[in-house]
Coordinates of C-alpha atoms and ligand atoms in Angstrom, one line a residue:
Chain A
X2 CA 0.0 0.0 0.0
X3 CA 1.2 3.4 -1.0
X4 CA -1.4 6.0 0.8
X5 CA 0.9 8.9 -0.9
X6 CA 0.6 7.8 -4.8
X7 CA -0.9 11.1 -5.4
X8 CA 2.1 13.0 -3.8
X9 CA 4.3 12.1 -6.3
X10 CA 2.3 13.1 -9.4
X11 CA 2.3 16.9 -10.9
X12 CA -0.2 19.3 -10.5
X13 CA -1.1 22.8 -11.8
X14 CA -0.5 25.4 -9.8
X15 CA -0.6 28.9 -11.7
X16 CA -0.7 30.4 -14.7
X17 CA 2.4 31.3 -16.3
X18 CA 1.5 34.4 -18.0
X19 CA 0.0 35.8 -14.6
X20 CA 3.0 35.0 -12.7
X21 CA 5.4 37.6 -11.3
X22 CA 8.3 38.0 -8.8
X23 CA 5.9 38.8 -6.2
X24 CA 4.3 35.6 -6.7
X25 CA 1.2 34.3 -5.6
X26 CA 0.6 31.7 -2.5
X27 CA -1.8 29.0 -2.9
X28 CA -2.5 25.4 -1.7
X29 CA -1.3 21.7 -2.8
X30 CA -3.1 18.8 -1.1
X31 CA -3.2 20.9 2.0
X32 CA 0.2 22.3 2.4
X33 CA 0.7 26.4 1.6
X34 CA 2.9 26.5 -1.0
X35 CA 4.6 29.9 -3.0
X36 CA 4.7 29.8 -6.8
X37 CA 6.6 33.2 -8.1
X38 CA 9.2 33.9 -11.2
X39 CA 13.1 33.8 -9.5
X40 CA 15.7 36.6 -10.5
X41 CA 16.3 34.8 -14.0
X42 CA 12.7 34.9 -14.4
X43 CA 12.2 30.9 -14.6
X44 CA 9.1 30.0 -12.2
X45 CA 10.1 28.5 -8.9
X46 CA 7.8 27.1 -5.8
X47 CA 8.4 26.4 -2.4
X48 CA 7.1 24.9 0.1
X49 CA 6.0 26.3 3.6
X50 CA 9.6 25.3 5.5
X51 CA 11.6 26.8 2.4
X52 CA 12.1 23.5 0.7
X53 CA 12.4 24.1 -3.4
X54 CA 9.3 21.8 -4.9
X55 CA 9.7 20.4 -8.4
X56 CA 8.6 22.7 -11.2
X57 CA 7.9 22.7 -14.9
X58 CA 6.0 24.8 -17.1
X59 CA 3.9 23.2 -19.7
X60 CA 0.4 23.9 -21.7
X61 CA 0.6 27.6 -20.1
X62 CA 0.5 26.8 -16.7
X63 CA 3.1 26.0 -13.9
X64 CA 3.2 22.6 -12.6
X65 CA 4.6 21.2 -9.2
X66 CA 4.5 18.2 -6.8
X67 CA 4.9 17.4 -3.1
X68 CA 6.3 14.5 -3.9
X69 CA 9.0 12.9 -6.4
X70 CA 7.5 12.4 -10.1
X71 CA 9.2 9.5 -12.0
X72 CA 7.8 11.2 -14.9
X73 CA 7.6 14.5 -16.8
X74 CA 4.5 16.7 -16.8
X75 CA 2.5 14.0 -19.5
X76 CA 2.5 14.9 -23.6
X77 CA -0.5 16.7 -25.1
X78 CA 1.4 16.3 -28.5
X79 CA -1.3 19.0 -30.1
X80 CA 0.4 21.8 -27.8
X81 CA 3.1 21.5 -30.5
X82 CA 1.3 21.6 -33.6
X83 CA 1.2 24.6 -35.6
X84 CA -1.9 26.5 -36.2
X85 CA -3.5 26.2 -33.0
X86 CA -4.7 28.9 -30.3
X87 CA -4.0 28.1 -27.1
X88 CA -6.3 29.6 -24.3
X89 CA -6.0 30.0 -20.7
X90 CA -9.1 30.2 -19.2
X91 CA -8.6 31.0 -15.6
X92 CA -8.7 30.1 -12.8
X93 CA -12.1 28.8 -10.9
X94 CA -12.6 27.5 -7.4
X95 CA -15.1 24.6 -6.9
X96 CA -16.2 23.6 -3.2
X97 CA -16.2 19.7 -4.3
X98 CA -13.5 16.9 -4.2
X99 CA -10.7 16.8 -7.3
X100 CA -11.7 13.9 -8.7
X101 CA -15.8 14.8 -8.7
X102 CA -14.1 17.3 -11.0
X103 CA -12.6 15.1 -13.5
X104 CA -15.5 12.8 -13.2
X105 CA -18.2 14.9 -14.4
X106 CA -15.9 16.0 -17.1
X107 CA -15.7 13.0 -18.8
X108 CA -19.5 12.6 -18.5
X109 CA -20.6 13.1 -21.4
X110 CA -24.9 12.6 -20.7
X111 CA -24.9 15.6 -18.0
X112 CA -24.6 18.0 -21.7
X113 CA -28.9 18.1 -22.6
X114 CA -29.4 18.8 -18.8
X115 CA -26.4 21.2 -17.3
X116 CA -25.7 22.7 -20.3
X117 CA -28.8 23.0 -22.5
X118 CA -28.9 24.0 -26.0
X119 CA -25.1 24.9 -25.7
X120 CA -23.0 21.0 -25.6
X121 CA -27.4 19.4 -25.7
X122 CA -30.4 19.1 -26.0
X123 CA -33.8 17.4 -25.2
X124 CA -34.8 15.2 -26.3
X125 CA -31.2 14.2 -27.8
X126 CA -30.3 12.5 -24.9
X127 CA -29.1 9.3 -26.0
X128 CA -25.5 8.7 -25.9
X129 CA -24.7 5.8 -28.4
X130 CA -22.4 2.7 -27.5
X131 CA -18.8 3.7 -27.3
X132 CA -15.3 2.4 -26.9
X133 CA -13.4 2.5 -23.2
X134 CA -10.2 0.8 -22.0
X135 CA -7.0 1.1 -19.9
X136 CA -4.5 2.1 -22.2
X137 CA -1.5 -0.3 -20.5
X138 CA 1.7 1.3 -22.5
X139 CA 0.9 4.8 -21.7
X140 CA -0.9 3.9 -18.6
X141 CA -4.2 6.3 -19.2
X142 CA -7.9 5.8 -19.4
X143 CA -9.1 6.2 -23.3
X144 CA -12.5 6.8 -24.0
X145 CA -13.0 6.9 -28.2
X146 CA -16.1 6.8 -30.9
X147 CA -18.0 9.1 -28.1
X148 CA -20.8 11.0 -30.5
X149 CA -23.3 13.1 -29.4
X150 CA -25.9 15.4 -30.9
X151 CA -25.0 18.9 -30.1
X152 CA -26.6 22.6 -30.5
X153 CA -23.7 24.9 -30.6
X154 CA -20.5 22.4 -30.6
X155 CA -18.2 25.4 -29.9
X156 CA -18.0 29.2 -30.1
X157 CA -17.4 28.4 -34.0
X158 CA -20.3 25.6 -34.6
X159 CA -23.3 27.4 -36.2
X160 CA -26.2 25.4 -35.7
X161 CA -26.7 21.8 -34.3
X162 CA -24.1 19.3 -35.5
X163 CA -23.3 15.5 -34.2
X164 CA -19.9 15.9 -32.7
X165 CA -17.4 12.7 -32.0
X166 CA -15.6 13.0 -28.7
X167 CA -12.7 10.9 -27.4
X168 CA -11.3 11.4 -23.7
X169 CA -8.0 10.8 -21.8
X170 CA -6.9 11.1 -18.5
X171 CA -3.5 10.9 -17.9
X172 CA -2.9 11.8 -14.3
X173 CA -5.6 11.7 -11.4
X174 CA -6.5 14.9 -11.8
X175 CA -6.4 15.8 -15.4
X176 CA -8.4 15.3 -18.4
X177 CA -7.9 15.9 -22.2
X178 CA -11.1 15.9 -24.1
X179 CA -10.8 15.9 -28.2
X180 CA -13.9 16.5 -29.9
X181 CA -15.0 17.6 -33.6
X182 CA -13.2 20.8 -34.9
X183 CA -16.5 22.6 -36.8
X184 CA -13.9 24.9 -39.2
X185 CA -11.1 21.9 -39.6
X186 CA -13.1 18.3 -40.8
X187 CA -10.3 15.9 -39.7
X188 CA -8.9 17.8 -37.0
X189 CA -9.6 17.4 -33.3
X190 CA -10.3 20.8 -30.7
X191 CA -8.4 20.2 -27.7
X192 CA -9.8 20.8 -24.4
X193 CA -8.0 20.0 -21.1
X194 CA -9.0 20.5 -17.0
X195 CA -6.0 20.6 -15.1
X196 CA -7.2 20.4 -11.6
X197 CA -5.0 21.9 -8.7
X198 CA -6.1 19.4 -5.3
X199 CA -6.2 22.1 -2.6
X200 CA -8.0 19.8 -0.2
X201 CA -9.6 16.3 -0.6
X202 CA -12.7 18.5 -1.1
X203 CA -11.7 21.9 -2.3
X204 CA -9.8 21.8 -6.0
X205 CA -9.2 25.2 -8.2
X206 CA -9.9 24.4 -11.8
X207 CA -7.3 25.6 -15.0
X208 CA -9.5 24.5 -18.1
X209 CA -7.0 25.2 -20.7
X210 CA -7.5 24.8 -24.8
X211 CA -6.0 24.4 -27.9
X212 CA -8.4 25.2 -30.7
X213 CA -8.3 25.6 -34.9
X214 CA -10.0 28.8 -34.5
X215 CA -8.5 31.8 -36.4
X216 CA -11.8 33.8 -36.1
X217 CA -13.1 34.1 -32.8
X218 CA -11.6 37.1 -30.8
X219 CA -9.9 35.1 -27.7
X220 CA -12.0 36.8 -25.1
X221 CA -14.9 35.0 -26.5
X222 CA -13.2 31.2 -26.4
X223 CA -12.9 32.3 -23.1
X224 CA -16.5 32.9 -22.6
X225 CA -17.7 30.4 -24.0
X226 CA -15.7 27.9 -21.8
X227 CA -16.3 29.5 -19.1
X228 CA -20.0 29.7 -19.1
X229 CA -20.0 26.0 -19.8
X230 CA -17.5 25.3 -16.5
X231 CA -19.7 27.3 -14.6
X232 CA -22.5 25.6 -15.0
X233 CA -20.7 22.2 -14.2
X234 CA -19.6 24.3 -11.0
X235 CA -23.0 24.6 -9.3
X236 CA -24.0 21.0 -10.4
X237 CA -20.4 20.2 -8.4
X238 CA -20.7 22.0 -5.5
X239 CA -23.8 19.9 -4.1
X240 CA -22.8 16.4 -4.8
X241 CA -23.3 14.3 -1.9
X242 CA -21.4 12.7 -0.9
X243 CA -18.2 15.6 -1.3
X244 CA -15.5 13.1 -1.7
X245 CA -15.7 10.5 -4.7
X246 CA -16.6 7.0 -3.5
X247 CA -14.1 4.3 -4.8
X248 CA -16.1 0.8 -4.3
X249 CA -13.3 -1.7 -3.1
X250 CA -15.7 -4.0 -4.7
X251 CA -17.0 -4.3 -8.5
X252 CA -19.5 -1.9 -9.6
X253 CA -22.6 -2.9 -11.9
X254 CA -21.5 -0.5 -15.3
X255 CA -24.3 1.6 -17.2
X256 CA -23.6 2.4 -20.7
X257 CA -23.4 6.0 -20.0
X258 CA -20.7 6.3 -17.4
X259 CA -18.4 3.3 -18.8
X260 CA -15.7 6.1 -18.8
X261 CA -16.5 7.0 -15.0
X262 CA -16.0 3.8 -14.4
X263 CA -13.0 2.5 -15.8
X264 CA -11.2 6.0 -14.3
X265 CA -12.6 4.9 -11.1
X266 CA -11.1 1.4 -11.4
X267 CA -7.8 3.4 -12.6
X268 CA -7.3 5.2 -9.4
X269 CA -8.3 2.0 -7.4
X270 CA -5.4 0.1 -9.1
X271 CA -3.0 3.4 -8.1
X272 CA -3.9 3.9 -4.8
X273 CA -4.8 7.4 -6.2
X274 CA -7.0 8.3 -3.0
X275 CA -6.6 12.0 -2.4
X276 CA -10.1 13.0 -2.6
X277 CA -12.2 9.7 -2.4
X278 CA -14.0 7.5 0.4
X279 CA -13.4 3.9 -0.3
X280 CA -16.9 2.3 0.7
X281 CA -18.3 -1.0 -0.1
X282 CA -22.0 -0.8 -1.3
Chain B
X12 CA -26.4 50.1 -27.5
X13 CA -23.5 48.7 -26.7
X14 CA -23.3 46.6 -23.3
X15 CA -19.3 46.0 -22.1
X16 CA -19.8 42.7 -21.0
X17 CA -18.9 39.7 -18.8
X18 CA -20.7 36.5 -19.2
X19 CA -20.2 35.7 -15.3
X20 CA -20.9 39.3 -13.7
X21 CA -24.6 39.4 -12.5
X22 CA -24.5 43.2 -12.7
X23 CA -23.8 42.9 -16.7
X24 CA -26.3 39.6 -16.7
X25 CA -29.0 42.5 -15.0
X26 CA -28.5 44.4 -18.2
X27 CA -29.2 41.4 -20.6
X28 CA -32.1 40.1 -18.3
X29 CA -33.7 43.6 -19.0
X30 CA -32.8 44.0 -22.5
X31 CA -34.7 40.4 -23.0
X32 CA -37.8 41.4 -21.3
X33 CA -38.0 44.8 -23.0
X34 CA -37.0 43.4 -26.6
X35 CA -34.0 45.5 -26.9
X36 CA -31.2 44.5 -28.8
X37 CA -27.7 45.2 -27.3
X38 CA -24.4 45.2 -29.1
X39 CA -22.3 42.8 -27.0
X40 CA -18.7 43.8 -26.1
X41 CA -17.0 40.7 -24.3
X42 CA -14.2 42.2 -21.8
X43 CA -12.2 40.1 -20.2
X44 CA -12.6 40.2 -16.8
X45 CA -11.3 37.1 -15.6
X46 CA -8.1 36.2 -16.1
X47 CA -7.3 39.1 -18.1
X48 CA -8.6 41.6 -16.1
X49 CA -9.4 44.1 -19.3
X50 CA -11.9 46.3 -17.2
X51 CA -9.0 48.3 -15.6
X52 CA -6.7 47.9 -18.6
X53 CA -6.4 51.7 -20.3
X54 CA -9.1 51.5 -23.0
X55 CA -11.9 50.7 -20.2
X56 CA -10.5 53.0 -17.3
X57 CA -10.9 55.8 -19.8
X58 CA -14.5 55.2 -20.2
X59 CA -15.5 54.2 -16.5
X60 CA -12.6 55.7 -14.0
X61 CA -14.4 53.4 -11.4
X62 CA -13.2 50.0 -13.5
X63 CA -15.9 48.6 -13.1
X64 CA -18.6 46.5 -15.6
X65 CA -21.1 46.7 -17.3
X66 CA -20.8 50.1 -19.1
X67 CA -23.4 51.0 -21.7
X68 CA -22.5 53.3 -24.7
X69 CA -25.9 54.9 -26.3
X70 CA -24.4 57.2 -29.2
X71 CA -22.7 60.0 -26.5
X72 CA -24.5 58.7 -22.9
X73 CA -22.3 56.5 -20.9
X74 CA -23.5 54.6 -18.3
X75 CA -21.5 53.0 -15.8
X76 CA -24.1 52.0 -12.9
X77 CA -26.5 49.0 -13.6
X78 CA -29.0 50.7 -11.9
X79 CA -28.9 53.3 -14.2
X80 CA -28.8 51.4 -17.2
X81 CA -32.4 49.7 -16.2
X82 CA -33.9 52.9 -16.1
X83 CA -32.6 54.0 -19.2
X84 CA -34.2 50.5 -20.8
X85 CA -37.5 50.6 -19.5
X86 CA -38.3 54.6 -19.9
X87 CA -36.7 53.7 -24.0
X88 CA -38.8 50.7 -24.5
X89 CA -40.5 49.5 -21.8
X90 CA -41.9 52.1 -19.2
X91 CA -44.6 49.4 -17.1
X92 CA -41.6 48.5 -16.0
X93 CA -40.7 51.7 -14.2
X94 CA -43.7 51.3 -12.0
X95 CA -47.4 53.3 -11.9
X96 CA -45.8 56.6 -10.9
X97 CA -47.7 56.6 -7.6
X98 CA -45.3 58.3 -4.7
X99 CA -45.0 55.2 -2.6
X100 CA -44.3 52.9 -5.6
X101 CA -41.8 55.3 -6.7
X102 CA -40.0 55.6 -3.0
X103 CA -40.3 52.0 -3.2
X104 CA -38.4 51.6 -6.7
X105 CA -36.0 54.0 -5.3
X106 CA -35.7 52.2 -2.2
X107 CA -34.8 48.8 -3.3
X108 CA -32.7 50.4 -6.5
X109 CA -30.1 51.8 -3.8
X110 CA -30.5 48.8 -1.7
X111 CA -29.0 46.0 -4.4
X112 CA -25.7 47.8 -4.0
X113 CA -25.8 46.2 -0.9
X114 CA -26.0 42.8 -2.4
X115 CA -23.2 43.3 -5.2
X116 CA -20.5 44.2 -1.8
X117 CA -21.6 41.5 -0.2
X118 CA -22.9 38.4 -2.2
X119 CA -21.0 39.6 -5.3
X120 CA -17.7 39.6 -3.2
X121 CA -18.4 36.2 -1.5
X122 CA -19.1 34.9 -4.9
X123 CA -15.7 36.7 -6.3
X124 CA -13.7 35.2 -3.2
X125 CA -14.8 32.0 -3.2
X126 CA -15.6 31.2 -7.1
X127 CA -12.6 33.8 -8.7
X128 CA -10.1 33.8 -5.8
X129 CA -10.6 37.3 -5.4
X130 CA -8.5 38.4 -1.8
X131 CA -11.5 39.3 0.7
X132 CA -13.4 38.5 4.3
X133 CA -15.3 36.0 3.5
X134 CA -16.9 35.8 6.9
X135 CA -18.0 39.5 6.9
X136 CA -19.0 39.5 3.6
X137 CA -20.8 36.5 4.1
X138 CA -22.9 37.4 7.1
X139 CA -23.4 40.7 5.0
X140 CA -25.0 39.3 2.5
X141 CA -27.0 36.9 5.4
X142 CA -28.1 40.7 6.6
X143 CA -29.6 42.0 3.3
X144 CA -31.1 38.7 2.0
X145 CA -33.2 38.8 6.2
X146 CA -33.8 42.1 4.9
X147 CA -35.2 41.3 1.3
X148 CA -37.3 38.1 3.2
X149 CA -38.9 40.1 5.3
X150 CA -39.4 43.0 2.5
X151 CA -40.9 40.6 0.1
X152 CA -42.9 38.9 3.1
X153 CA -44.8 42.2 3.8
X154 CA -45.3 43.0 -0.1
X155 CA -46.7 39.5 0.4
X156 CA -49.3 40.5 2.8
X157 CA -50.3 43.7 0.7
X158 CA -51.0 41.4 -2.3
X159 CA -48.1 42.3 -3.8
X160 CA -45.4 39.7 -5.8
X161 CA -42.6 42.2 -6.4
X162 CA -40.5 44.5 -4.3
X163 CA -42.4 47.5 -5.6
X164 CA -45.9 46.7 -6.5
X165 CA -47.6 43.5 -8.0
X166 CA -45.8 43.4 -11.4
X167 CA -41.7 43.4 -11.8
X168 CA -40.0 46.7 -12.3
X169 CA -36.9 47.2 -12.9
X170 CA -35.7 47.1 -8.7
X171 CA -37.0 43.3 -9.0
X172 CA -34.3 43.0 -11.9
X173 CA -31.2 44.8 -10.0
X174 CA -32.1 42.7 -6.8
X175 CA -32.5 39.2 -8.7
X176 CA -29.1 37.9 -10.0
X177 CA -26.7 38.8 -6.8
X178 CA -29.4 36.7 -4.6
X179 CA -30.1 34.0 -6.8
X180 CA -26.2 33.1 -7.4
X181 CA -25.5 33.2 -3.6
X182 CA -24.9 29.6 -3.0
X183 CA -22.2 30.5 -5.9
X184 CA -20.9 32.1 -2.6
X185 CA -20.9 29.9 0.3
X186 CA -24.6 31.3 1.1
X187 CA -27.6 28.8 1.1
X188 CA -31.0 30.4 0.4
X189 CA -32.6 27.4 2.1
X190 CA -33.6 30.2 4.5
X191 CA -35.8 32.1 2.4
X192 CA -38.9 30.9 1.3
X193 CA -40.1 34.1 -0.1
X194 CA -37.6 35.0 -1.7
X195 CA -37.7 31.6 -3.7
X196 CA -41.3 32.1 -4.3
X197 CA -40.5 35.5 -6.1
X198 CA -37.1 33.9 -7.6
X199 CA -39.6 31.6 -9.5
X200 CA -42.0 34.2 -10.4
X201 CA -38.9 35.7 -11.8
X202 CA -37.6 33.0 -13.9
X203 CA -41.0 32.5 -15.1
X204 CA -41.9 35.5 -16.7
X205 CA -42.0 35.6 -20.6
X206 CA -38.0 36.3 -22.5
X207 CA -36.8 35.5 -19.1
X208 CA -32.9 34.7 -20.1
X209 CA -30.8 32.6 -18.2
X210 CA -27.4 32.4 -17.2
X211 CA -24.6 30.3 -15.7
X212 CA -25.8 29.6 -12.0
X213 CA -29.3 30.4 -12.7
X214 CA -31.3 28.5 -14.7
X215 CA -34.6 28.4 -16.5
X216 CA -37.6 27.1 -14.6
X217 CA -37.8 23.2 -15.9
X218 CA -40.5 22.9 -13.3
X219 CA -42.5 25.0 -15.8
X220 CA -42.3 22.1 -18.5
X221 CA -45.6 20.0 -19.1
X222 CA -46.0 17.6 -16.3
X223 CA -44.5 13.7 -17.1
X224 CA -47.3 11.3 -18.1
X225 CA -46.8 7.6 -16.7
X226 CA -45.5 5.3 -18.9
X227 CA -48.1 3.3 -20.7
X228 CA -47.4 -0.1 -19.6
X229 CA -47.2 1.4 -16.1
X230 CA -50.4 2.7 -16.2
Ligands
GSH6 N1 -21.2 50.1 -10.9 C1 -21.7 48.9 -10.4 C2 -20.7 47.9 -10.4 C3 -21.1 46.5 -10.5 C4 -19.9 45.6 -10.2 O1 -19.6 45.5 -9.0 N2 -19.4 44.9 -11.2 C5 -18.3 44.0 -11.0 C6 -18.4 42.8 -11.9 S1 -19.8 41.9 -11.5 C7 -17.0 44.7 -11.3 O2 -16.8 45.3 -12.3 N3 -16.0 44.7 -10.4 C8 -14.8 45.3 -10.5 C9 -13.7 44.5 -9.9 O3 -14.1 43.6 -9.1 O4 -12.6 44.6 -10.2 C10 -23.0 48.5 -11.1 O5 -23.1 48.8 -12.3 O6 -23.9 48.0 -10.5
FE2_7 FE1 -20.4 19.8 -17.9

């Protein structure tokens, strides 16, 4: 048993664009931590007795750990593809456990009911059969063939369209979503939640994304994904229970939250904990 | 018209709620509040000195209080909304107008603390905005008694509108309206009325939908 497998994994902690010498004190899994640029202007974090914490910078944000990561900060290989825009979308606080957080992001039939005539719609509420496994090599969850009716796809959708999804998560707390590009047939949007664990039941959210959009002024990408996260947020803030219960058992698997599951069955098999109640139902 | 706008701020969203229900069409201009912080970049301090959004632009009349802005709506397209003209309906306007600033220091900055990270006290400006919503209960409570479902009289003017999105997004901010009964009652009435617009936090009234019929082979 390793109760600290989440310690040794990244997490963000700030924006890199916002970040200054004065720096800006914040949280990781309980313990106060600084995040500010050093004299050579490279971002450095520290911990509350002085200790220097692990740092990279990567997809616009800075990332750290508690712990030792065997491994860098993991690839988003579109980050490095021409073309793209990439948006930081700020910062938001939700009151619920950093796992809820990924859950319900990778859920894909909350859309006709949280976020209606946006990402659904009644009565489109069907999701079809769909593709979900443990990816062993790269050791993530992979969801793929995901398709869903959809209103307004994205800021640069106009009009309803059926949009394929797939979803990763490649560390506890983050999720990469790839869905149907309306302007670019054959190209996926990129659109990530990087989740900062303040508490087992207090997380700030970075939604971050990496769009073929030439048209749409930035501040409206931003809008638009942060209307959609906000929605999410009050949906989040009154699960009950807070934390994210982890069966120790089997669960009985709907069609709808295969995904849920198998990232549920993913933590279980990494002691990834920070953030769940293990219960037996 | 153009409306300087923030999809999150419930004093911008007070401008769009009352352009719906008066059929006027704004000219939205998305700032970016949060995490840009455009509102006290140089090109929006020069308009409003205060930095603060929403700011309407009507060819040469600026407007940079929300309250304001309502006025302006209603008396340009829809005046019921500015109440009968009766003293005591107008002091009561008037009244509850001034009042909602108390909601946007206190709710709004809960909500800004605890949502955008925005530095603050969140335990004063918590039991602030505990204070005014007592004070809103037991307003709409007595308009109750007089027969009355609005803060002024017993249709919406525009004080319903700058009171309505600060309380209805104040779980957003730690602060449960479980409390309030009548303020829910007039929340729905609210959400109900035709062109009723939502936004993130506060939704439209599903309730309203035609009821669910059983299933045939339950029946
Ligand atoms: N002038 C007030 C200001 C409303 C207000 O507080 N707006 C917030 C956004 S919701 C704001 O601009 N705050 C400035 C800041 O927090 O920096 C009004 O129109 O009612
Ligand atoms: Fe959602």
């Amino acid at each position: 048993m390793n109760d600290d497998a989440m310690r040794d994994e990244w997490y963000p902690v700030g924006l890199f664009s916002q970040l200054d010498r004065g720096g800006r004190e914040t949280t990781l899994m309980g313990a106060p931590i600084k995040v500010a640029l050093d004299a050579n202007g490279a971002a450095k974090v520290t911990g509350e007795d002085g200790r220097v914490l692990p740092v990279s910078v990567r997809y616009g944000h800075i990332w750290s750990s508690l712990g030792e990561p065997r491994k860098p900060v993991f690839p988003i290989p579109e980050a490095d593809q021409p073309g793209r825009r990439f948006v930081d979308v700020g910062v938001v606080r939700v009151r619920c456990s950093p796992l809820r957080a990924v859950e319900n992001f990778l859920d894909i039939a909350h859309f006709p009911f949280v976020h209606t005539d946006i990402l659904g719609s009644e009565p489109h509420t069907e999701v079809e059969d769909y593709k979900v496994e443990i990816r062993e090599e790269e050791d993530e969850v992979w969801a793929t063939q995901v398709k869903f009716y959809q209103p307004q796809a994205a800021k640069s959708a106009s009009g309803g369209i059926t949009t394929e999804y797939m979803y990763r998560v490649p560390a506890p707390t983050c999720s990469v979503l790839y869905k149907t590009c309306p302007p670019r047939p054959g190209e996926w949007d990129v659109i990530a939640l990087f989740v900062q664990p303040l508490a087992e039941d207090l997380c700030d959210v970075w939604p971050w994304m990496a769009l073929f959009d030439d048209e749409t002024p930035l501040t409206d990408l931003i809008h638009f994904q942060q209307t959609i996260f906000l929605q999410d947020r009050s949906i989040l803030e009154n699960q009950i229970p807070r934390l994210l219960p982890l069966d120790p058992g089997m669960e009985i698997p709907t069609r709808a939250d295969l995904t849920s599951v198998a990232y549920r069955r993913w933590l279980k098999r990494h002691n990834y904990t920070y953030g769940a109640q293990l219960v037996a139902q | 018209m153009r409306l300087y706008d923030y999809v999150l701020s419930p004093s911008c969203y007070k401008v769009r709620l009352m352009a719906a229900l008066s059929g006027v069409k704004l000219e939205i201009r998305p700032v970016d509040f949060h995490p840009g912080a455009e509102h006290r970049g140089p090109e929006l301090m020069a308009l409003n000195p205060g930095g603060s959004i929403p700011i309407l632009e009507d060819g040469d009349l600026i407007l940079t209080e929300s309250s304001a802005m309502l006025g302006y709506l209603a008396a340009k397209a829809a005046p019921a909304w500015l109440g009968s003209g009766a003293p005591e309906e107008t002091a009561r306007i008037q009244q509850w107008l001034s009042f909602s600033h108390r909601l946007t220091a206190s709710l709004g900055g809960a909500r800004l603390h605890e949502m955008l990270l925005r530095p603050g006290d969140i335990g004063a400006l918590q039991a602030n905005g505990i204070a005014a919503l007592r004070e809103l209960e037991a307003g709409l409570f007595e308009q109750k008694m007089r027969g009355n479902r609005f803060l002024a009289c017993d249709r919406p003017t525009i004080a319903d509108i700058a009171c309505f999105p600060y309380v209805a997004l104040a779980p957003d901010g730690g602060v449960s309206l479980d409390p309030y009964p009548t303020i829910r009652l007039w929340s729905r009435a609210l959400r109900s009325l035709d062109n009723f617009i939502e936004m993130p936090g506060i939704h439209r009234l599903h309730e309203l939908k035609p009821e669910p019929r059983p299933c045939p082979d339950e029946a």
